PDB file of C-alpha atoms in Angstrom:
ATOM      1  CA  MET T 235      37.711  -8.550   4.351  1.00  0.00           C
ATOM      2  CA  PHE T 236      34.639  -6.915   5.947  1.00  0.00           C
ATOM      3  CA  SER T 237      34.597  -3.359   6.918  1.00  0.00           C
ATOM      4  CA  LEU T 238      32.931  -1.768  10.013  1.00  0.00           C
ATOM      5  CA  GLY T 239      30.245  -0.335   7.639  1.00  0.00           C
ATOM      6  CA  ASP T 240      29.402  -3.888   6.473  1.00  0.00           C
ATOM      7  CA  PHE T 241      28.897  -5.055  10.073  1.00  0.00           C
ATOM      8  CA  VAL T 242      26.774  -1.942  10.822  1.00  0.00           C
ATOM      9  CA  MET T 243      24.624  -2.603   7.799  1.00  0.00           C
ATOM     10  CA  LEU T 244      24.238  -6.287   8.717  1.00  0.00           C
ATOM     11  CA  PHE T 245      23.258  -5.282  12.248  1.00  0.00           C
ATOM     12  CA  VAL T 246      20.608  -2.873  10.868  1.00  0.00           C
ATOM     13  CA  VAL T 247      19.102  -5.486   8.541  1.00  0.00           C
ATOM     14  CA  ILE T 248      19.031  -8.169  11.309  1.00  0.00           C
ATOM     15  CA  THR T 249      17.424  -5.713  13.807  1.00  0.00           C
ATOM     16  CA  ALA T 250      14.790  -4.640  11.264  1.00  0.00           C
ATOM     17  CA  VAL T 251      13.903  -8.277  10.533  1.00  0.00           C
ATOM     18  CA  ALA T 252      13.684  -9.167  14.207  1.00  0.00           C
ATOM     19  CA  LEU T 253      11.391  -6.102  14.916  1.00  0.00           C
ATOM     20  CA  TRP T 254       9.170  -7.043  11.926  1.00  0.00           C
ATOM     21  CA  VAL T 255       8.853 -10.661  13.191  1.00  0.00           C
ATOM     22  CA  ARG T 256       8.024  -9.443  16.690  1.00  0.00           C
ATOM     23  CA  GLN T 257       5.418  -7.014  15.429  1.00  0.00           C
ATOM     24  CA  ASP T 258       3.843  -9.734  13.276  1.00  0.00           C
ATOM     25  CA  HIS T 259       3.528 -11.873  16.366  1.00  0.00           C
ATOM     26  CA  TYR T 260       1.418  -9.106  18.091  1.00  0.00           C
ATOM     27  CA  ARG T 261      -0.615  -8.565  14.933  1.00  0.00           C
ATOM     28  CA  ARG T 262      -1.520 -12.332  14.781  1.00  0.00           C
ATOM     29  CA  ARG T 263      -2.430 -12.336  18.476  1.00  0.00           C
ATOM     30  CA  ALA T 264      -4.607  -9.197  17.982  1.00  0.00           C
ATOM     31  CA  LEU T 265      -6.365 -10.852  14.991  1.00  0.00           C
ATOM     32  CA  ALA T 266      -7.177 -13.946  17.093  1.00  0.00           C
ATOM     33  CA  LEU T 267      -8.511 -11.808  19.900  1.00  0.00           C
ATOM     34  CA  ALA T 268     -10.621  -9.734  17.499  1.00  0.00           C
ATOM     35  CA  ARG T 269     -12.069 -12.869  15.986  1.00  0.00           C
ATOM     36  CA  LYS T 270     -12.930 -14.251  19.425  1.00  0.00           C
ATOM     37  CA  ALA T 271     -14.490 -10.974  20.529  1.00  0.00           C
ATOM     38  CA  ALA T 272     -16.531 -10.660  17.424  1.00  0.00           C
ATOM     39  CA  HIS T 273     -17.728 -14.315  17.763  1.00  0.00           C
ATOM     40  CA  ASN T 274     -18.605 -13.758  21.337  1.00  0.00           C
ATOM     41  CA  ALA T 275     -20.594 -10.672  20.522  1.00  0.00           C
ATOM     42  CA  GLY T 276     -22.420 -12.289  17.663  1.00  0.00           C
ATOM     43  CA  VAL T 277     -21.068  -9.869  14.988  1.00  0.00           C
ATOM     44  CA  GLN T 278     -19.039 -10.297  11.881  1.00  0.00           C
ATOM     45  CA  LEU T 279     -15.330  -9.383  11.753  1.00  0.00           C
ATOM     46  CA  LEU T 280     -14.870  -7.476   8.492  1.00  0.00           C
ATOM     47  CA  ASP T 281     -11.902  -7.972   6.163  1.00  0.00           C
ATOM     48  CA  GLN T 282     -10.604 -10.669   8.520  1.00  0.00           C
ATOM     49  CA  SER T 283      -7.761  -8.351   9.444  1.00  0.00           C
ATOM     50  CA  VAL T 284      -6.423  -5.924  12.045  1.00  0.00           C
ATOM     51  CA  GLY T 285      -4.448  -2.779  11.415  1.00  0.00           C
ATOM     52  CA  PHE T 286      -1.602  -1.414  13.483  1.00  0.00           C
ATOM     53  CA  ARG T 287      -2.600   2.030  14.825  1.00  0.00           C
ATOM     54  CA  GLY T 288       0.482   2.951  16.765  1.00  0.00           C
ATOM     55  CA  PHE T 289       2.493   2.500  19.880  1.00  0.00           C
ATOM     56  CA  ARG T 290       3.567   4.638  22.761  1.00  0.00           C
ATOM     57  CA  LEU T 291       5.530   4.311  26.028  1.00  0.00           C
ATOM     58  CA  VAL T 292       3.498   3.911  29.189  1.00  0.00           C
ATOM     59  CA  LYS T 293       4.515   3.036  32.751  1.00  0.00           C
ATOM     60  CA  ASP T 294       3.560  -0.086  34.570  1.00  0.00           C
ATOM     61  CA  ASP T 295       2.432  -0.154  38.233  1.00  0.00           C
ATOM     62  CA  ARG T 296       6.070  -0.118  39.364  1.00  0.00           C
ATOM     63  CA  GLY T 297       6.951   2.863  37.179  1.00  0.00           C
ATOM     64  CA  TRP T 298       8.902   0.919  34.591  1.00  0.00           C
ATOM     65  CA  PRO T 299       8.353   1.818  30.889  1.00  0.00           C
ATOM     66  CA  LEU T 300       6.372  -0.500  28.709  1.00  0.00           C
ATOM     67  CA  LEU T 301       5.605  -0.351  25.035  1.00  0.00           C
ATOM     68  CA  GLN T 302       1.797  -0.140  24.442  1.00  0.00           C
ATOM     69  CA  ARG T 303       0.665  -1.370  20.947  1.00  0.00           C
ATOM     70  CA  ARG T 304      -2.755  -0.677  19.569  1.00  0.00           C
ATOM     71  CA  PHE T 305      -4.497  -2.494  16.710  1.00  0.00           C
ATOM     72  CA  SER T 306      -7.882  -1.657  15.251  1.00  0.00           C
ATOM     73  CA  PHE T 307     -10.428  -3.654  13.374  1.00  0.00           C
ATOM     74  CA  GLU T 308     -13.954  -3.274  11.864  1.00  0.00           C
ATOM     75  CA  PHE T 309     -16.949  -5.397  12.411  1.00  0.00           C
ATOM     76  CA  SER T 310     -20.626  -5.428  11.372  1.00  0.00           C
ATOM     77  CA  ARG T 311     -23.967  -6.391  12.894  1.00  0.00           C
ATOM     78  CA  SER T 312     -25.871  -6.747   9.744  1.00  0.00           C
ATOM     79  CA  GLY T 313     -23.358  -6.563   6.840  1.00  0.00           C
ATOM     80  CA  PHE T 314     -24.633  -3.070   5.906  1.00  0.00           C
ATOM     81  CA  ASP T 315     -22.786  -1.086   8.600  1.00  0.00           C
ATOM     82  CA  ARG T 316     -19.325  -0.786   9.937  1.00  0.00           C
ATOM     83  CA  TYR T 317     -18.301  -0.417  13.532  1.00  0.00           C
ATOM     84  CA  ARG T 318     -14.848   0.014  15.062  1.00  0.00           C
ATOM     85  CA  GLY T 319     -13.024  -2.056  17.602  1.00  0.00           C
ATOM     86  CA  HIS T 320      -9.473  -2.262  18.982  1.00  0.00           C
ATOM     87  CA  VAL T 321      -6.975  -4.434  20.883  1.00  0.00           C
ATOM     88  CA  CYS T 322      -4.291  -2.983  23.118  1.00  0.00           C
ATOM     89  CA  PHE T 323      -1.189  -4.618  24.496  1.00  0.00           C
ATOM     90  CA  GLU T 324       1.070  -3.330  27.185  1.00  0.00           C
ATOM     91  CA  GLY T 325       4.357  -5.360  26.954  1.00  0.00           C
ATOM     92  CA  GLU T 326       3.136  -8.917  26.558  1.00  0.00           C
ATOM     93  CA  VAL T 327      -0.202  -8.414  28.383  1.00  0.00           C
ATOM     94  CA  VAL T 328      -3.474  -7.775  26.601  1.00  0.00           C
ATOM     95  CA  THR T 329      -5.049  -4.781  28.371  1.00  0.00           C
ATOM     96  CA  GLU T 330      -8.121  -4.174  26.304  1.00  0.00           C
ATOM     97  CA  VAL T 331     -10.263  -5.734  23.620  1.00  0.00           C
ATOM     98  CA  ALA T 332     -13.197  -3.410  22.833  1.00  0.00           C
ATOM     99  CA  LEU T 333     -16.027  -3.331  20.406  1.00  0.00           C
ATOM    100  CA  ASP T 334     -17.601   0.088  19.941  1.00  0.00           C
ATOM    101  CA  LEU T 335     -21.308  -0.503  19.272  1.00  0.00           C
ATOM    102  CA  SER T 336     -22.376   3.046  19.949  1.00  0.00           C
ATOM    103  CA  ASP T 337     -22.526   4.447  16.461  1.00  0.00           C
ATOM    104  CA  PRO T 338     -21.426   2.961  13.140  1.00  0.00           C
ATOM    105  CA  HIS T 339     -18.839   5.105  11.254  1.00  0.00           C
ATOM    106  CA  TRP T 340     -20.342   3.931   7.956  1.00  0.00           C
ATOM    107  CA  ARG T 341     -23.784   2.719   7.018  1.00  0.00           C
ATOM    108  CA  ASP T 342     -25.228   1.716   3.577  1.00  0.00           C
ATOM    109  CA  GLU T 343     -28.141   4.065   3.146  1.00  0.00           C
ATOM    110  CA  SER T 344     -29.120   2.677  -0.280  1.00  0.00           C
ATOM    111  CA  SER T 345     -31.125  -0.186   1.154  1.00  0.00           C
TER     112      SER T 345
END
């Protein structure tokens, strides 16, 4: 009735959906953390979104491998400039929420 290829294809599809759902969970957490950080800093979160910037393997304090995920976002002080920020997870733990206020990467010079 079903061949081995059918079961392999079903396994691949189920795994892909599970990974997508898991990644979406981290994206939603990163967005909530970015909103909170922007609110606490008195700045405006732009586009109301975060973008996935990548992942890599890191080691925890016991030497075990963990997946580190990094999400970035943009925010503004005045509405005429754009600054960058990021949220990092190592495994389930939030390791960093940062707002880079040093230099905007875009500024509206027409005003």
